[in-house]
Coordinates of C-alpha atoms in Angstrom, one line a residue:
M442 CA 18.5 79.4 12.1
A443 CA 21.0 78.1 14.7
E444 CA 20.2 74.5 13.6
T445 CA 21.9 75.3 10.2
L446 CA 25.2 76.0 11.9
N447 CA 28.1 73.5 12.2
S448 CA 29.7 72.9 15.6
Q449 CA 32.5 75.5 15.0
Q450 CA 29.9 78.1 14.0
K451 CA 27.8 77.4 17.0
E452 CA 30.8 77.9 19.3
T453 CA 31.5 81.2 17.5
L454 CA 27.8 82.3 18.1
I455 CA 28.2 81.6 21.8
K456 CA 31.4 83.6 22.0
F457 CA 30.0 86.4 20.0
R458 CA 27.0 86.8 22.3
D459 CA 29.2 86.6 25.4
E460 CA 31.6 89.3 24.1
L461 CA 28.7 91.6 23.2
R462 CA 27.4 91.4 26.7
T463 CA 30.8 91.6 28.4
E464 CA 31.7 94.7 26.5
G465 CA 28.4 96.3 27.2
I466 CA 27.3 96.4 23.5
V467 CA 24.2 94.4 24.5
G468 CA 22.8 95.0 28.0
E469 CA 20.8 92.7 30.2
S470 CA 17.6 94.7 29.5
D471 CA 18.1 95.0 25.8
S472 CA 15.6 93.1 23.6
W473 CA 17.1 93.6 20.1
G474 CA 20.3 91.7 19.3
T475 CA 19.7 89.0 21.9
D476 CA 18.2 86.2 19.7
D477 CA 20.2 83.7 17.6
D478 CA 18.7 84.7 14.3
C479 CA 19.8 88.3 14.6
L480 CA 23.3 87.5 15.8
I481 CA 23.8 84.9 13.1
R482 CA 22.9 87.4 10.3
F483 CA 25.7 89.6 11.5
L484 CA 28.2 86.7 11.8
R485 CA 27.4 85.5 8.3
A486 CA 27.7 89.0 6.9
R487 CA 31.3 89.0 8.2
K488 CA 32.1 85.3 7.5
F489 CA 32.0 84.5 11.2
N490 CA 34.8 86.9 12.1
I491 CA 33.8 88.0 15.6
K492 CA 35.8 91.2 15.6
A493 CA 34.3 92.4 12.2
A494 CA 30.8 91.3 13.2
K495 CA 31.1 93.1 16.5
T496 CA 32.1 96.4 14.7
M497 CA 29.1 96.0 12.4
F498 CA 26.7 95.2 15.2
K499 CA 27.8 98.1 17.3
K500 CA 27.4 100.5 14.4
C501 CA 23.9 99.1 13.7
S502 CA 22.9 99.3 17.4
E503 CA 23.8 103.0 17.5
W504 CA 21.9 103.6 14.3
R505 CA 18.8 101.9 15.7
R506 CA 18.9 104.2 18.7
T507 CA 19.2 107.4 16.7
I508 CA 17.4 107.0 13.3
G509 CA 15.0 109.8 12.7
G510 CA 16.0 111.4 16.0
V511 CA 13.7 109.0 17.8
G512 CA 15.1 105.5 17.2
I513 CA 13.7 102.7 15.2
D514 CA 11.1 101.5 17.8
Q515 CA 9.4 104.9 18.0
L516 CA 9.7 105.4 14.2
Y517 CA 8.0 102.0 13.6
T518 CA 5.2 103.1 15.9
E519 CA 4.8 106.4 14.1
I520 CA 4.9 105.0 10.6
D521 CA 3.0 101.9 9.7
P522 CA 5.0 100.3 6.9
W523 CA 1.8 100.0 5.0
D524 CA 0.0 103.2 6.2
A525 CA -2.6 105.1 4.2
K526 CA 0.0 107.5 3.0
R527 CA 1.4 104.7 1.0
K528 CA -1.6 104.8 -1.3
E529 CA -0.7 108.4 -2.3
V530 CA 2.9 107.5 -3.3
F531 CA 2.4 103.9 -4.5
K532 CA 2.1 104.8 -8.1
K533 CA 5.3 106.7 -7.9
W534 CA 7.3 103.9 -6.3
P535 CA 5.4 100.5 -6.5
I536 CA 6.8 98.1 -3.8
W537 CA 4.9 95.4 -1.9
F538 CA 5.1 92.0 -0.2
H539 CA 3.1 89.3 -1.9
K540 CA 2.9 85.7 -0.5
T541 CA 5.8 83.3 -0.4
D542 CA 8.1 81.3 -2.6
K543 CA 8.7 77.6 -2.7
K544 CA 11.1 77.8 0.3
G545 CA 8.6 79.7 2.4
R546 CA 10.5 83.0 2.0
P547 CA 8.4 86.2 1.7
I548 CA 8.3 87.7 -1.8
N549 CA 9.0 91.4 -2.2
I550 CA 8.2 93.0 -5.5
Q551 CA 9.2 96.3 -7.0
T552 CA 8.1 97.6 -10.5
L553 CA 10.7 100.2 -11.2
G554 CA 9.4 101.2 -14.6
E555 CA 6.7 103.1 -12.9
I556 CA 9.0 105.1 -10.6
D557 CA 8.6 108.9 -10.6
I558 CA 10.8 110.5 -8.0
P559 CA 9.8 114.2 -8.7
G560 CA 6.1 113.2 -8.4
L561 CA 6.9 111.1 -5.3
H562 CA 8.5 114.0 -3.5
K563 CA 5.5 116.2 -4.3
A564 CA 3.3 113.7 -2.6
V565 CA 5.5 113.1 0.4
E566 CA 8.5 114.8 2.0
P567 CA 11.8 113.1 1.0
E568 CA 12.7 112.5 4.7
R569 CA 9.3 110.8 5.2
H570 CA 9.8 108.7 2.1
W571 CA 13.2 107.6 3.4
H572 CA 11.7 106.7 6.8
T573 CA 9.1 104.7 5.0
I574 CA 11.8 102.7 3.3
V575 CA 13.5 102.2 6.6
V576 CA 10.4 100.9 8.4
N577 CA 9.5 98.6 5.4
Q578 CA 13.0 97.0 5.9
E579 CA 12.4 96.8 9.6
A580 CA 9.1 95.1 9.0
L581 CA 10.9 92.3 7.1
T582 CA 12.9 91.2 10.2
R583 CA 10.3 92.3 12.8
E584 CA 7.1 90.8 11.4
V585 CA 7.3 89.3 7.9
I586 CA 10.1 86.8 8.3
P587 CA 9.0 85.7 11.8
C588 CA 5.4 85.1 10.5
C589 CA 6.8 83.0 7.7
T590 CA 9.0 81.1 10.1
K591 CA 6.0 80.4 12.4
R592 CA 3.6 79.6 9.5
F593 CA 5.8 77.0 7.8
G594 CA 7.5 75.6 10.9
Q595 CA 11.0 76.2 9.7
S596 CA 13.7 78.9 10.0
I597 CA 13.3 81.5 7.3
S598 CA 16.1 84.0 7.1
G599 CA 15.6 86.2 4.0
A600 CA 13.3 87.3 1.2
L601 CA 13.0 86.6 -2.5
C602 CA 13.1 90.0 -4.1
I603 CA 11.7 90.6 -7.6
L604 CA 12.7 93.7 -9.5
D605 CA 10.6 94.2 -12.6
L606 CA 12.4 96.6 -15.0
K607 CA 9.7 96.7 -17.7
G608 CA 9.7 100.3 -19.0
F609 CA 12.7 101.3 -16.9
G610 CA 15.5 103.3 -18.5
L611 CA 18.7 105.2 -17.8
S612 CA 16.9 108.5 -17.1
Q613 CA 14.9 107.0 -14.3
F614 CA 18.0 105.3 -12.9
W615 CA 19.9 108.6 -12.7
G616 CA 16.9 110.2 -11.0
M617 CA 16.7 107.5 -8.3
K618 CA 20.4 106.7 -8.1
G619 CA 21.0 108.3 -4.7
I620 CA 18.0 106.7 -3.1
A621 CA 18.9 103.3 -4.6
R622 CA 22.4 103.5 -3.3
E623 CA 21.3 104.5 0.2
S624 CA 18.7 101.7 0.2
L625 CA 21.3 99.1 -0.7
Q626 CA 23.6 100.4 1.9
L627 CA 20.8 100.3 4.5
T628 CA 20.2 96.6 3.8
Q629 CA 23.9 95.7 3.8
D630 CA 24.8 97.7 7.0
Y631 CA 21.8 97.3 9.2
Y632 CA 19.8 94.4 7.9
P633 CA 22.5 92.0 6.7
E634 CA 21.7 88.6 5.1
T635 CA 18.0 89.5 4.6
M636 CA 18.0 89.3 0.8
G637 CA 17.9 85.6 0.1
Q638 CA 17.9 86.1 -3.7
L639 CA 17.1 88.9 -6.2
L640 CA 15.6 88.2 -9.6
I641 CA 15.8 91.2 -12.0
L642 CA 13.2 90.8 -14.7
N643 CA 12.8 92.5 -18.1
A644 CA 16.3 93.9 -17.9
P645 CA 16.7 96.3 -20.9
T646 CA 19.9 96.6 -23.0
S647 CA 20.8 99.8 -21.1
F648 CA 20.9 97.7 -17.9
T649 CA 24.5 96.8 -18.7
A650 CA 25.5 100.4 -17.9
I651 CA 23.3 100.5 -14.9
W652 CA 24.7 97.3 -13.5
S653 CA 28.2 98.5 -13.9
V654 CA 27.4 101.3 -11.5
I655 CA 25.4 99.2 -9.0
K656 CA 28.1 96.5 -8.7
T657 CA 30.4 99.1 -7.2
W658 CA 27.9 99.6 -4.3
I659 CA 27.5 96.1 -3.2
A660 CA 29.6 93.3 -1.7
K661 CA 30.5 90.3 -4.0
E662 CA 28.4 88.0 -1.8
T663 CA 25.4 90.2 -2.5
A664 CA 26.1 90.3 -6.2
D665 CA 26.3 86.5 -6.2
K666 CA 22.6 86.4 -5.1
I667 CA 21.4 88.4 -8.1
D668 CA 20.1 86.9 -11.3
I669 CA 19.6 89.2 -14.3
L670 CA 16.9 88.0 -16.7
G671 CA 15.3 89.4 -19.8
S672 CA 11.7 89.2 -20.9
D673 CA 11.8 85.4 -21.1
Y674 CA 12.0 85.0 -17.3
Q675 CA 8.9 83.0 -16.6
E676 CA 10.4 79.5 -16.7
I677 CA 13.1 80.5 -14.2
L678 CA 10.7 82.5 -12.0
L679 CA 8.3 79.6 -11.7
K680 CA 11.1 77.4 -10.5
H681 CA 11.2 79.6 -7.4
V682 CA 7.5 80.5 -7.0
D683 CA 4.3 78.5 -7.4
A684 CA 2.1 80.0 -10.1
D685 CA -0.8 80.4 -7.6
N686 CA 1.5 82.7 -5.4
L687 CA 2.7 84.8 -8.4
P688 CA 0.7 87.8 -9.5
S689 CA -0.8 87.5 -13.0
S690 CA 1.1 90.6 -14.0
L691 CA 4.3 88.5 -13.7
G692 CA 2.8 85.4 -15.4
G693 CA 1.3 83.7 -12.4
N694 CA -2.3 82.7 -11.5
C695 CA -2.9 85.0 -8.6
K696 CA -5.5 87.8 -9.0
C697 CA -6.0 89.2 -5.5
E698 CA -9.2 91.2 -5.1
G699 CA -8.4 94.8 -5.7
G700 CA -5.0 93.9 -7.2
C701 CA -2.1 91.9 -5.9
E702 CA -0.1 95.1 -5.5
W703 CA -2.6 96.3 -2.9
S704 CA -3.3 93.1 -1.0
N705 CA 0.0 92.5 0.8
A706 CA -1.2 88.9 1.0
G707 CA 0.8 86.6 3.1
P708 CA 1.2 85.1 6.6
W709 CA 2.1 88.4 8.0
L710 CA -1.4 89.7 7.7
K711 CA -2.7 87.1 10.1
G712 CA -3.5 88.9 13.4
R713 CA -1.7 92.1 12.3
Q714 CA -4.5 94.5 13.2
H715 CA -4.4 93.2 16.8
R716 CA -0.6 93.3 16.9
R717 CA -0.6 96.9 15.6
K718 CA -3.0 98.0 18.3
L719 CA -0.8 96.4 20.9
L720 CA 2.1 98.3 19.4
Y721 CA 0.2 101.6 19.8
T722 CA -0.5 100.9 23.5
G723 CA 3.2 100.2 24.1
D724 CA 2.7 96.5 24.8
L725 CA 4.8 95.3 21.8
V726 CA 7.8 97.7 21.9
P727 CA 10.6 97.1 21.2
A728 CA 11.2 95.0 18.2
R729 CA 12.1 91.7 19.9
T730 CA 8.9 91.8 21.9
E731 CA 6.8 91.9 18.7
T732 CA 8.8 89.1 17.1
E733 CA 8.5 87.0 20.2
Y734 CA 4.8 87.6 20.3
I735 CA 4.5 86.3 16.7
L736 CA 6.7 83.2 17.3
K737 CA 5.0 82.3 20.6
H738 CA 1.3 83.4 20.3
Q739 CA 0.4 84.0 16.7
D740 CA -1.9 81.2 15.3
F741 CA -1.5 80.3 11.7
G742 CA -4.0 77.5 11.6
E743 CA -5.8 79.1 8.8
E744 CA -4.6 81.4 6.0
S745 CA -5.1 85.1 6.6
T746 CA -8.4 86.5 5.2
S747 CA -7.7 90.0 6.4
S748 CA -8.9 92.6 4.0
D749 CA -6.9 95.5 2.7
E750 CA -9.3 97.9 4.4
E751 CA -8.7 96.2 7.8
F752 CA -5.0 96.3 7.2
F753 CA -4.9 100.0 6.5
D754 CA -7.4 100.8 9.3
A755 CA -5.3 99.3 12.1
K756 CA -5.0 102.6 13.9
S757 CA -8.8 103.0 14.2

């Protein structure tokens, strides 16, 4: 990602890193927050204002140490972002990664019309559900984006997010408003600049009221990355995603065995079972260690053929 910076921004990056170390915000033995990609995301989120980026980074660093009472590294070990428990709650909150767009960015899909918060919290404790949201976001920077970067040989910094609102109404929005706001805040505060673009499909007429609420939660820069589309979205969507990478449910050609929503198909599956086992043995903790392993050692010579069963059985 550093190759995309101009000379002044590169100087700012160097100064930012030096100040983080000088002020003890990042220690010599720390692994998170030492690589260019991570630091650049915080700088971009604060328009390369070092003081503001430093405040944001410090807050995030503290959150990573304390989330769930155990810290993000331990939480990520305890909760596989796609563990078997996900199957129990999936129909209540469908969300999955599926292949990549034309820029090599991972595609994240949510079908909000099927959300059922009361049913969800009968299947899983609210705190557990929140921690699952957290580790899914962590997976994006820890595994998914690095795998795309390595697979395509170019710096990938964010995801293409697709929100399908078919069947979604005001009653569902009010039921999930709290979680939605917390999720957006999570991304903005602790995983900045990871949403490359958001396409909202099948937006109902009631979405005008919903959008008026959501806009108050997000920064203008985030809002500028959002495109709101109706039911005639296919032409625009196919400008971003090849038909073969798009699920048939969204007008594409892809029909993964067992359903695209279950496959999690993409470069991140390549070697993941092995990486997960290394994580359980403590060989890939903390986050930067796992990312470095992907960038240095993961072979993407062939597309992943890992099965869904293999993916969910990584702990065995």
